[in-house]
mmCIF file of C-alpha atoms in Angstrom:
data_model
loop_
_atom_site.group_PDB
_atom_site.id
_atom_site.type_symbol
_atom_site.label_atom_id
_atom_site.label_comp_id
_atom_site.label_asym_id
_atom_site.label_seq_id
_atom_site.Cartn_x
_atom_site.Cartn_y
_atom_site.Cartn_z
ATOM 1 C CA MET D 1 -8.136 -11.657 -8.626
ATOM 2 C CA LEU D 2 -4.988 -12.845 -10.308
ATOM 3 C CA ILE D 3 -6.307 -14.911 -13.212
ATOM 4 C CA LEU D 4 -3.909 -15.256 -16.090
ATOM 5 C CA ASP D 5 -6.193 -15.845 -19.052
ATOM 6 C CA THR D 6 -5.670 -15.982 -22.804
ATOM 7 C CA TRP D 7 -5.816 -12.215 -23.294
ATOM 8 C CA PHE D 8 -2.813 -11.822 -21.017
ATOM 9 C CA ILE D 9 -0.839 -14.524 -22.844
ATOM 10 C CA SER D 10 -1.608 -12.923 -26.216
ATOM 11 C CA LEU D 11 -0.638 -9.522 -24.857
ATOM 12 C CA LEU D 12 2.696 -10.857 -23.651
ATOM 13 C CA LEU D 13 3.450 -12.333 -27.044
ATOM 14 C CA LYS D 14 2.327 -9.263 -28.959
ATOM 15 C CA GLU D 15 4.408 -6.914 -26.822
ATOM 16 C CA ASN D 16 7.399 -9.167 -26.863
ATOM 17 C CA GLN D 17 7.749 -10.135 -30.532
ATOM 18 C CA ALA D 18 10.680 -7.821 -31.118
ATOM 19 C CA ALA D 19 12.420 -8.445 -27.814
ATOM 20 C CA MET D 20 12.181 -12.220 -27.451
ATOM 21 C CA LYS D 21 15.405 -13.733 -28.743
ATOM 22 C CA THR D 22 14.370 -17.320 -29.079
ATOM 23 C CA VAL D 23 11.264 -19.415 -29.634
ATOM 24 C CA SER D 24 12.076 -21.348 -26.469
ATOM 25 C CA ASN D 25 11.544 -18.237 -24.383
ATOM 26 C CA CYS D 26 8.086 -17.776 -25.898
ATOM 27 C CA LEU D 27 7.206 -21.386 -25.240
ATOM 28 C CA LEU D 28 8.422 -21.079 -21.661
ATOM 29 C CA VAL D 29 6.154 -18.110 -20.985
ATOM 30 C CA ILE D 30 3.111 -19.734 -22.604
ATOM 31 C CA LEU D 31 3.643 -23.032 -20.831
ATOM 32 C CA LEU D 32 4.140 -21.540 -17.398
ATOM 33 C CA LEU D 33 1.204 -19.153 -17.711
ATOM 34 C CA PHE D 34 -1.015 -21.973 -18.924
ATOM 35 C CA VAL D 35 -0.054 -24.081 -15.922
ATOM 36 C CA LEU D 36 -0.682 -21.137 -13.593
ATOM 37 C CA GLN D 37 -4.084 -20.593 -15.111
ATOM 38 C CA LYS D 38 -5.179 -24.160 -14.529
ATOM 39 C CA ILE D 39 -3.896 -24.845 -11.033
ATOM 40 C CA SER D 40 -6.332 -24.703 -8.140
ATOM 41 C CA ALA D 41 -3.795 -23.757 -5.483
ATOM 42 C CA GLN D 42 -4.174 -20.896 -3.054
ATOM 43 C CA GLN D 43 -3.610 -17.313 -4.212
ATOM 44 C CA SER D 44 -0.286 -17.093 -2.410
ATOM 45 C CA GLN D 45 0.972 -20.176 -4.263
ATOM 46 C CA ARG D 46 0.077 -18.583 -7.598
ATOM 47 C CA ILE D 47 1.914 -15.440 -6.582
ATOM 48 C CA ASP D 48 4.950 -17.502 -5.587
ATOM 49 C CA SER D 49 4.877 -19.125 -9.030
ATOM 50 C CA LEU D 50 4.608 -15.738 -10.735
ATOM 51 C CA GLU D 51 7.551 -14.413 -8.749
ATOM 52 C CA ARG D 52 9.678 -17.408 -9.671
ATOM 53 C CA LEU D 53 8.727 -16.847 -13.318
ATOM 54 C CA TYR D 54 9.584 -13.173 -13.006
ATOM 55 C CA LYS D 55 13.056 -13.879 -11.601
ATOM 56 C CA ASN D 56 13.856 -16.319 -14.418
ATOM 57 C CA LEU D 57 12.841 -14.048 -17.292
ATOM 58 C CA PRO D 58 15.347 -11.891 -19.187
ATOM 59 C CA ASN D 59 15.119 -8.112 -18.857
ATOM 60 C CA ASP D 60 12.585 -7.498 -21.601
ATOM 61 C CA THR D 61 9.036 -6.300 -22.139
ATOM 62 C CA THR D 62 7.578 -9.603 -20.924
ATOM 63 C CA LYS D 63 9.170 -9.065 -17.544
ATOM 64 C CA VAL D 64 7.884 -5.489 -17.430
ATOM 65 C CA LEU D 65 4.309 -6.617 -18.173
ATOM 66 C CA LEU D 66 4.425 -9.375 -15.574
ATOM 67 C CA ILE D 67 4.936 -6.703 -12.916
ATOM 68 C CA ASP D 68 1.389 -5.473 -13.621
ATOM 69 C CA ASP D 69 -0.141 -8.563 -12.034
ATOM 70 C CA LEU D 70 2.340 -8.747 -9.181
ATOM 71 C CA PHE D 71 1.687 -5.102 -8.362
ATOM 72 C CA LYS D 72 -2.076 -5.622 -8.490
ATOM 73 C CA TYR D 73 -1.887 -8.424 -5.945
ATOM 74 C CA TYR D 74 0.468 -6.675 -3.540
ATOM 75 C CA TYR D 75 -1.338 -3.331 -3.776
ATOM 76 C CA TYR D 76 -4.271 -4.888 -1.960
ATOM 77 C CA ASN D 77 -2.224 -7.064 0.374
ATOM 78 C CA ASP D 78 1.229 -5.514 1.015
ATOM 79 C CA ILE D 79 1.582 -1.913 -0.111
ATOM 80 C CA ASN D 80 5.334 -1.739 0.589
ATOM 81 C CA THR D 81 6.048 -4.658 -1.749
ATOM 82 C CA ALA D 82 3.746 -3.070 -4.329
ATOM 83 C CA LYS D 83 5.808 0.139 -4.161
ATOM 84 C CA GLU D 84 8.980 -1.878 -4.740
ATOM 85 C CA TYR D 85 7.491 -3.420 -7.886
ATOM 86 C CA ALA D 86 6.472 0.043 -9.155
ATOM 87 C CA ILE D 87 10.053 1.243 -8.707
ATOM 88 C CA GLU D 88 11.399 -1.900 -10.377
ATOM 89 C CA GLN D 89 9.054 -1.491 -13.348
ATOM 90 C CA GLU D 90 10.225 2.088 -13.855
ATOM 91 C CA ARG D 91 13.905 1.097 -13.562
ATOM 92 C CA LEU D 92 13.605 -1.842 -15.953
ATOM 93 C CA SER D 93 11.460 0.040 -18.484
ATOM 94 C CA LYS D 94 13.914 2.923 -18.639
ATOM 95 C CA LYS D 95 16.812 0.494 -18.997
ATOM 96 C CA ILE D 96 15.294 -1.165 -22.060
ATOM 97 C CA LYS D 97 13.750 2.115 -23.313
ATOM 98 C CA TYR D 98 10.184 0.778 -23.171
ATOM 99 C CA LYS D 99 7.886 3.825 -23.101
ATOM 100 C CA LYS D 100 4.694 1.933 -22.357
ATOM 101 C CA GLY D 101 6.337 0.320 -19.343
ATOM 102 C CA ILE D 102 7.514 3.697 -18.083
ATOM 103 C CA GLY D 103 3.951 5.003 -18.353
ATOM 104 C CA GLU D 104 2.622 1.982 -16.491
ATOM 105 C CA SER D 105 5.184 2.499 -13.728
ATOM 106 C CA TYR D 106 4.141 6.136 -13.334
ATOM 107 C CA ASN D 107 0.532 4.990 -13.034
ATOM 108 C CA LYS D 108 1.580 2.602 -10.263
ATOM 109 C CA HIS D 109 3.451 5.373 -8.442
ATOM 110 C CA ALA D 110 0.255 7.442 -8.600
ATOM 111 C CA ALA D 111 -1.749 4.546 -7.165
ATOM 112 C CA CYS D 112 0.694 4.188 -4.264
ATOM 113 C CA PHE D 113 0.508 7.895 -3.488
ATOM 114 C CA MET D 114 -3.308 7.680 -3.501
ATOM 115 C CA TYR D 115 -3.132 4.728 -1.110
ATOM 116 C CA PHE D 116 -1.639 7.128 1.443
ATOM 117 C CA ASN D 117 -3.867 10.048 0.370
ATOM 118 C CA LYS D 118 -1.006 12.053 -1.164
ATOM 119 C CA ILE D 119 -3.265 13.398 -3.854
ATOM 120 C CA ASP D 120 -1.037 16.105 -5.336
ATOM 121 C CA SER D 121 1.839 13.656 -5.829
ATOM 122 C CA ALA D 122 -0.545 11.129 -7.367
ATOM 123 C CA GLU D 123 -1.786 13.748 -9.834
ATOM 124 C CA ILE D 124 1.757 14.580 -10.939
ATOM 125 C CA TYR D 125 2.519 10.949 -11.789
ATOM 126 C CA SER D 126 -0.859 10.457 -13.463
ATOM 127 C CA GLN D 127 -0.167 13.422 -15.723
ATOM 128 C CA LYS D 128 3.247 11.980 -16.603
ATOM 129 C CA ALA D 129 1.670 8.612 -17.445
ATOM 130 C CA LEU D 130 -1.062 10.291 -19.515
ATOM 131 C CA ALA D 131 1.487 12.247 -21.551
ATOM 132 C CA ILE D 132 3.401 9.072 -22.401
ATOM 133 C CA PHE D 133 0.302 7.086 -23.362
ATOM 134 C CA GLN D 134 -0.966 9.894 -25.588
ATOM 135 C CA ASP D 135 2.472 10.207 -27.191
ATOM 136 C CA ILE D 136 2.552 6.510 -28.134
ATOM 137 C CA ASN D 137 -1.175 6.432 -29.064
ATOM 138 C CA TYR D 138 -2.005 3.863 -26.377
ATOM 139 C CA ALA D 139 -5.749 4.479 -26.093
ATOM 140 C CA LYS D 140 -6.475 1.875 -23.408
ATOM 141 C CA GLY D 141 -3.703 3.347 -21.271
ATOM 142 C CA GLU D 142 -5.117 6.840 -21.751
ATOM 143 C CA SER D 143 -8.538 5.481 -20.840
ATOM 144 C CA LYS D 144 -7.186 4.041 -17.593
ATOM 145 C CA ILE D 145 -5.467 7.286 -16.587
ATOM 146 C CA ARG D 146 -8.532 9.368 -17.446
ATOM 147 C CA TYR D 147 -10.572 7.170 -15.135
ATOM 148 C CA ASN D 148 -8.042 7.323 -12.293
ATOM 149 C CA MET D 149 -7.692 11.100 -12.476
ATOM 150 C CA SER D 150 -11.470 11.552 -12.575
ATOM 151 C CA THR D 151 -11.755 9.407 -9.473
ATOM 152 C CA ASP D 152 -8.900 11.110 -7.591
ATOM 153 C CA ILE D 153 -10.459 14.567 -8.079
ATOM 154 C CA ALA D 154 -13.153 13.535 -5.588
ATOM 155 C CA TYR D 155 -10.680 13.996 -2.740
ATOM 156 C CA LYS D 156 -10.151 17.689 -3.529
ATOM 157 C CA GLU D 157 -12.219 20.765 -2.673
ATOM 158 C CA ASP D 158 -15.670 20.494 -4.254
ATOM 159 C CA GLY D 159 -14.337 17.159 -5.431
ATOM 160 C CA LEU D 160 -17.584 15.248 -5.845
ATOM 161 C CA ASN D 161 -19.048 17.619 -8.425
ATOM 162 C CA LYS D 162 -15.746 17.865 -10.296
ATOM 163 C CA SER D 163 -15.346 14.101 -10.257
ATOM 164 C CA LEU D 164 -18.900 13.589 -11.521
ATOM 165 C CA GLU D 165 -18.256 16.079 -14.346
ATOM 166 C CA ALA D 166 -14.981 14.428 -15.322
ATOM 167 C CA HIS D 167 -16.385 10.891 -15.314
ATOM 168 C CA THR D 168 -19.420 11.920 -17.358
ATOM 169 C CA SER D 169 -17.349 13.833 -19.914
ATOM 170 C CA ASN D 170 -15.066 10.809 -20.446
ATOM 171 C CA ILE D 171 -17.875 8.394 -21.345
ATOM 172 C CA PRO D 172 -17.889 9.235 -25.109
ATOM 173 C CA PHE D 173 -14.132 8.547 -25.259
ATOM 174 C CA TYR D 174 -14.532 5.133 -23.600
ATOM 175 C CA GLU D 175 -17.404 4.285 -25.948
ATOM 176 C CA LYS D 176 -15.390 5.407 -28.985
ATOM 177 C CA ILE D 177 -12.449 3.125 -28.186
ATOM 178 C CA LYS D 178 -14.817 0.367 -26.956
ATOM 179 C CA ASP D 179 -13.256 0.094 -23.507
ATOM 180 C CA SER D 180 -16.090 -1.759 -21.762
ATOM 181 C CA PHE D 181 -14.048 -2.358 -18.630
ATOM 182 C CA ILE D 182 -13.412 1.337 -17.911
ATOM 183 C CA LEU D 183 -16.911 2.247 -19.077
ATOM 184 C CA GLY D 184 -18.389 -0.139 -16.516
ATOM 185 C CA LYS D 185 -16.104 1.214 -13.787
ATOM 186 C CA THR D 186 -17.134 4.745 -14.733
ATOM 187 C CA TYR D 187 -20.843 4.053 -14.298
ATOM 188 C CA SER D 188 -19.958 2.441 -10.973
ATOM 189 C CA ALA D 189 -18.025 5.562 -9.925
ATOM 190 C CA ILE D 190 -20.938 7.779 -10.927
ATOM 191 C CA GLY D 191 -23.203 5.568 -8.830
ATOM 192 C CA ARG D 192 -20.928 6.003 -5.817
ATOM 193 C CA ILE D 193 -20.884 9.773 -6.218
ATOM 194 C CA GLN D 194 -24.669 9.961 -6.541
ATOM 195 C CA MET D 195 -24.940 7.831 -3.415
ATOM 196 C CA VAL D 196 -22.742 10.223 -1.434
ATOM 197 C CA LYS D 197 -24.802 13.142 -2.738
ATOM 198 C CA GLY D 198 -27.932 11.408 -1.433
ATOM 199 C CA ASN D 199 -29.418 10.622 -4.846
ATOM 200 C CA TYR D 200 -29.976 6.951 -4.037
ATOM 201 C CA GLN D 201 -32.353 6.001 -6.843
ATOM 202 C CA ILE D 202 -30.068 7.597 -9.441
ATOM 203 C CA ALA D 203 -27.150 5.816 -7.774
ATOM 204 C CA LEU D 204 -28.916 2.454 -8.120
ATOM 205 C CA LYS D 205 -29.739 3.170 -11.773
ATOM 206 C CA GLU D 206 -26.093 3.993 -12.596
ATOM 207 C CA SER D 207 -24.851 0.980 -10.636
ATOM 208 C CA LEU D 208 -27.149 -1.327 -12.582
ATOM 209 C CA LYS D 209 -25.658 0.056 -15.829
ATOM 210 C CA ALA D 210 -22.243 -0.874 -14.476
ATOM 211 C CA ILE D 211 -23.414 -4.375 -13.503
ATOM 212 C CA LYS D 212 -24.797 -5.008 -16.989
ATOM 213 C CA ILE D 213 -21.528 -3.999 -18.690
ATOM 214 C CA LEU D 214 -19.161 -5.733 -16.270
ATOM 215 C CA GLU D 215 -21.122 -8.983 -16.167
ATOM 216 C CA ALA D 216 -21.138 -9.028 -19.991
ATOM 217 C CA ILE D 217 -17.325 -9.039 -20.011
ATOM 218 C CA GLU D 218 -17.301 -11.497 -17.088
ATOM 219 C CA ASN D 219 -15.271 -9.303 -14.766
ATOM 220 C CA GLU D 220 -16.201 -10.842 -11.440
ATOM 221 C CA LEU D 221 -14.110 -8.592 -9.217
ATOM 222 C CA GLU D 222 -15.332 -5.290 -10.617
ATOM 223 C CA THR D 223 -18.896 -6.598 -10.566
ATOM 224 C CA ALA D 224 -18.433 -7.459 -6.884
ATOM 225 C CA ASP D 225 -17.218 -3.925 -6.256
ATOM 226 C CA VAL D 226 -20.478 -2.585 -7.700
ATOM 227 C CA TYR D 227 -22.483 -4.937 -5.488
ATOM 228 C CA LYS D 228 -20.565 -3.513 -2.529
ATOM 229 C CA VAL D 229 -21.713 -0.027 -3.535
ATOM 230 C CA MET D 230 -25.279 -1.246 -4.021
ATOM 231 C CA SER D 231 -25.125 -2.751 -0.547
ATOM 232 C CA ALA D 232 -24.329 0.692 0.855
ATOM 233 C CA ILE D 233 -27.134 2.275 -1.184
ATOM 234 C CA GLU D 234 -29.723 -0.224 0.027
ATOM 235 C CA CYS D 235 -28.489 0.331 3.573
ATOM 236 C CA GLU D 236 -29.106 4.073 3.199
ATOM 237 C CA LEU D 237 -32.571 3.319 1.830
ATOM 238 C CA GLY D 238 -33.313 1.225 4.931
ATOM 239 C CA ASN D 239 -33.421 -2.080 3.073
ATOM 240 C CA GLY D 240 -31.187 -3.995 5.484
ATOM 241 C CA GLU D 241 -31.750 -7.520 4.219
ATOM 242 C CA GLN D 242 -31.143 -6.525 0.587
ATOM 243 C CA ALA D 243 -28.061 -4.594 1.664
ATOM 244 C CA LEU D 244 -26.675 -7.649 3.452
ATOM 245 C CA SER D 245 -27.432 -9.827 0.434
ATOM 246 C CA TYR D 246 -25.410 -7.551 -1.857
ATOM 247 C CA GLY D 247 -22.686 -7.133 0.758
ATOM 248 C CA TYR D 248 -22.096 -10.818 1.369
ATOM 249 C CA ARG D 249 -22.287 -11.514 -2.359
ATOM 250 C CA ALA D 250 -19.413 -9.073 -2.875
ATOM 251 C CA LEU D 251 -17.531 -10.385 0.160
ATOM 252 C CA ASP D 252 -17.538 -13.968 -1.163
ATOM 253 C CA VAL D 253 -15.859 -12.834 -4.390
ATOM 254 C CA PHE D 254 -13.247 -10.723 -2.599
ATOM 255 C CA LYS D 255 -12.403 -13.562 -0.208
ATOM 256 C CA LYS D 256 -12.058 -15.987 -3.093
ATOM 257 C CA ALA D 257 -9.626 -13.551 -4.714
ATOM 258 C CA ASN D 258 -7.857 -12.774 -1.418
ATOM 259 C CA ASP D 259 -8.443 -9.070 -2.084
ATOM 260 C CA GLN D 260 -7.888 -7.962 1.493
ATOM 261 C CA LEU D 261 -8.460 -4.242 0.996
ATOM 262 C CA SER D 262 -11.845 -4.848 -0.624
ATOM 263 C CA ILE D 263 -12.671 -7.386 2.097
ATOM 264 C CA ALA D 264 -11.956 -4.760 4.768
ATOM 265 C CA ARG D 265 -14.058 -2.125 3.030
ATOM 266 C CA THR D 266 -16.951 -4.503 2.446
ATOM 267 C CA LEU D 267 -16.872 -5.587 6.089
ATOM 268 C CA ASN D 268 -17.168 -1.933 7.067
ATOM 269 C CA THR D 269 -20.302 -1.614 4.917
ATOM 270 C CA ILE D 270 -21.780 -4.793 6.389
ATOM 271 C CA GLY D 271 -21.012 -3.530 9.904
ATOM 272 C CA ILE D 272 -22.924 -0.322 9.194
ATOM 273 C CA THR D 273 -25.865 -2.359 7.894
ATOM 274 C CA TYR D 274 -26.057 -4.508 11.030
ATOM 275 C CA ASP D 275 -25.801 -1.296 13.033
ATOM 276 C CA THR D 276 -28.811 0.253 11.277
ATOM 277 C CA MET D 277 -30.727 -2.970 11.956
ATOM 278 C CA ASP D 278 -29.813 -2.694 15.683
ATOM 279 C CA GLN D 279 -27.965 -6.012 15.515
ATOM 280 C CA PHE D 280 -25.108 -4.627 17.588
ATOM 281 C CA VAL D 281 -23.369 -7.871 18.538
ATOM 282 C CA LYS D 282 -22.919 -8.729 14.859
ATOM 283 C CA ALA D 283 -21.956 -5.135 14.093
ATOM 284 C CA ASP D 284 -19.230 -5.145 16.781
ATOM 285 C CA SER D 285 -17.790 -8.404 15.490
ATOM 286 C CA ILE D 286 -17.738 -7.204 11.881
ATOM 287 C CA TYR D 287 -16.212 -3.820 12.764
ATOM 288 C CA GLU D 288 -13.428 -5.472 14.768
ATOM 289 C CA GLU D 289 -12.687 -7.855 11.905
ATOM 290 C CA ALA D 290 -12.550 -4.933 9.474
ATOM 291 C CA LEU D 291 -10.249 -2.936 11.773
ATOM 292 C CA SER D 292 -7.904 -5.864 12.335
ATOM 293 C CA LEU D 293 -7.588 -6.493 8.606
ATOM 294 C CA SER D 294 -7.096 -2.783 7.868
ATOM 295 C CA LYS D 295 -4.214 -2.714 10.342
ATOM 296 C CA LYS D 296 -2.734 -5.865 8.822
ATOM 297 C CA ILE D 297 -2.603 -4.324 5.354
ATOM 298 C CA ASN D 298 -1.471 -0.956 6.754
ATOM 299 C CA ASN D 299 -4.374 1.066 5.361
ATOM 300 C CA PRO D 300 -4.947 4.117 7.601
ATOM 301 C CA TYR D 301 -7.898 5.368 5.553
ATOM 302 C CA ASN D 302 -9.924 2.227 6.166
ATOM 303 C CA GLN D 303 -8.869 2.065 9.812
ATOM 304 C CA LYS D 304 -10.254 5.557 10.346
ATOM 305 C CA LEU D 305 -13.406 4.734 8.410
ATOM 306 C CA VAL D 306 -14.105 1.728 10.616
ATOM 307 C CA LEU D 307 -13.232 3.558 13.830
ATOM 308 C CA ILE D 308 -15.523 6.508 13.134
ATOM 309 C CA ASN D 309 -18.417 4.213 12.233
ATOM 310 C CA HIS D 310 -17.885 1.992 15.275
ATOM 311 C CA SER D 311 -17.728 5.052 17.549
ATOM 312 C CA ARG D 312 -21.063 6.236 16.165
ATOM 313 C CA SER D 313 -22.475 2.785 16.794
ATOM 314 C CA PHE D 314 -21.432 2.921 20.444
ATOM 315 C CA GLU D 315 -22.847 6.425 20.814
ATOM 316 C CA LYS D 316 -26.148 5.198 19.375
ATOM 317 C CA ARG D 317 -26.293 2.695 22.252
ATOM 318 C CA ASN D 318 -25.242 5.358 24.805
ATOM 319 C CA ASP D 319 -22.022 3.417 25.358
ATOM 320 C CA TYR D 320 -19.894 6.549 25.483
ATOM 321 C CA GLU D 321 -16.789 5.078 27.053
ATOM 322 C CA ASN D 322 -16.328 2.629 24.181
ATOM 323 C CA ALA D 323 -17.168 5.422 21.746
ATOM 324 C CA ILE D 324 -14.329 7.477 23.232
ATOM 325 C CA ILE D 325 -11.874 4.575 22.922
ATOM 326 C CA LYS D 326 -12.606 4.378 19.202
ATOM 327 C CA LEU D 327 -12.399 8.154 18.840
ATOM 328 C CA LYS D 328 -9.044 8.264 20.599
ATOM 329 C CA ALA D 329 -7.694 5.726 18.087
ATOM 330 C CA TYR D 330 -9.185 7.739 15.229
ATOM 331 C CA LEU D 331 -7.666 11.012 16.454
ATOM 332 C CA GLU D 332 -4.261 9.388 16.892
ATOM 333 C CA LEU D 333 -4.343 8.114 13.312
ATOM 334 C CA ASP D 334 -5.358 11.544 12.046
ATOM 335 C CA LYS D 335 -2.626 13.247 14.081
ATOM 336 C CA ASN D 336 -0.048 10.911 12.577
ATOM 337 C CA SER D 337 -1.417 11.233 9.036
ATOM 338 C CA GLN D 338 1.253 11.407 6.342
ATOM 339 C CA ASP D 339 -0.737 14.090 4.554
ATOM 340 C CA LYS D 340 -2.162 16.742 6.885
ATOM 341 C CA ILE D 341 -3.836 18.753 4.119
ATOM 342 C CA ASN D 342 -5.596 15.820 2.485
ATOM 343 C CA SER D 343 -6.285 13.750 5.575
ATOM 344 C CA SER D 344 -8.423 10.815 4.491
ATOM 345 C CA LEU D 345 -11.690 11.807 6.108
ATOM 346 C CA GLY D 346 -10.771 15.473 6.255
ATOM 347 C CA LEU D 347 -12.329 18.212 8.318
ATOM 348 C CA ILE D 348 -15.791 16.680 8.228
ATOM 349 C CA GLY D 349 -14.536 13.485 9.873
ATOM 350 C CA MET D 350 -12.518 15.437 12.439
ATOM 351 C CA GLY D 351 -15.478 17.662 13.238
ATOM 352 C CA THR D 352 -17.657 14.617 13.723
ATOM 353 C CA SER D 353 -15.060 13.043 16.001
ATOM 354 C CA GLU D 354 -14.726 16.142 18.157
ATOM 355 C CA SER D 355 -18.498 16.533 18.347
ATOM 356 C CA LEU D 356 -18.920 12.926 19.431
ATOM 357 C CA PHE D 357 -16.089 13.317 21.934
ATOM 358 C CA LYS D 358 -17.722 16.346 23.571
ATOM 359 C CA SER D 359 -21.051 14.558 23.687
ATOM 360 C CA SER D 360 -19.434 11.464 25.195
ATOM 361 C CA PHE D 361 -17.393 13.447 27.706
ATOM 362 C CA ARG D 362 -20.431 15.358 28.963
ATOM 363 C CA THR D 363 -22.265 12.097 29.493
ATOM 364 C CA CYS D 364 -19.455 10.588 31.622
ATOM 365 C CA LYS D 365 -20.524 12.491 34.738
ATOM 366 C CA THR D 366 -19.316 10.240 37.529
ATOM 367 C CA GLY D 367 -15.816 10.740 38.919
ATOM 368 C CA LYS D 368 -14.786 7.225 37.922
ATOM 369 C CA SER D 369 -16.035 7.592 34.387
ATOM 370 C CA LYS D 370 -14.381 10.981 33.983
ATOM 371 C CA VAL D 371 -11.032 9.718 35.205
ATOM 372 C CA GLN D 372 -11.277 6.737 32.860
ATOM 373 C CA THR D 373 -12.192 9.020 29.977
ATOM 374 C CA ILE D 374 -9.212 11.287 30.566
ATOM 375 C CA SER D 375 -6.860 8.330 30.799
ATOM 376 C CA TYR D 376 -8.196 6.921 27.535
ATOM 377 C CA LEU D 377 -7.598 10.191 25.684
ATOM 378 C CA PHE D 378 -4.289 11.316 27.050
ATOM 379 C CA LYS D 379 -2.284 8.272 28.226
#
C-alpha cells in the first residue's frame, strides 16, 4: 500500500519549492524516498523509516505532505495513531499557514469520524475541506471530497439512492479534470450500490468499468478492492468458485500491502462464499480469522458484520446455541456503539439479530439448552 513512487517525490518538490531553505534538504528528501522505494523490507520497516524521516524534517509543507502516507497506513492498522496524525497535520498546517494542508487534515478528521460511523461529524469536516479546496482551486482535492461525501451519504436515510445519484452526477467533473483514480473508484462505488440493490449484472458491468480504468493507471490496491466487490457479486449469483477466485485474488494484494482492514472485510466475503457452498468448516475458520483481525484493529463495524453473518451460518445448520453466542456478541457491540443513531448495521441488522434470537431461543427446548441460552445472553 505504501509505495513512494516518482509522482510523490515530484509532488513533494513542487509543493516545497518556496519553503525549502537549502538544496541539501531537497536532496535529503529525494535520497531517502528513493531508498524507501527500492527496499524490499516489511511494511512496518518502511513505516519506521518514514517516521524517522518525518521527525527529522523541518516544519514545512514537505512534512505536512508526508503525513498523508503515514495516516493512510495507520488508518487501516491503528486508528488511534491515525487520528493523532490527523490532529498533527492540522496543527502544523495552521502554524505554517498552509491552506492545502489544513484541507487535507479536515479530510482525515472526516475519515476518522466515518471509521466510527459518526456520519454527521464526518460531513461537517468534509464540507470544511471542500470549501478550502474550492477556494484554492485544488481540483484533485475537490474531486476526492466529492467522492467521499457521495459515498458517506449511503449511510443516511434512503442513502443508497442518494449516493447513487451523487456518484453519477460527479462523473462529468472527474472526466473534465481527468482524475482517473477517482473516476475508477466511482464506478466501483456504483457497482457496490447496484449489488446491494440486487442489480447484479449492472453491478458487474460497472465494476468492470472500474477495473479497466484502475488497471490502466496500475493502481493495484484499488483494483483489488473492485475484485473484492466482484467476489461478493458472484457469490450472490451463486457462482461460488468464481467468487472465491476474485476473493483470494484481492486478499493476496491486501496481505502484500498489510492492509488489515481490507483483509478483514475480504475474509468476511470469503466466509460468506464458503457458507453458501455449504463448506462450513472453512467458513467457520475464515469468520473467526476475520473477527480476530477486526478486534485487533478496533473496527466495530466489521466485527458486527462478521458476527451477524456467522450467526446466520450457524442458524442455517440448526446450530442455534452457537448462533446465539454470536448474536450476544453482536448485541453487546451495538449496545455499546459510539453512535446510537447511525449504528453501523442500523435497524435492519438489529431486527435480523432479534429475529434470529427468537428463532434460536424457541428451538432450545430442553431445560439444559434453555439455561445455557439464558446464561449466554445475560451473564
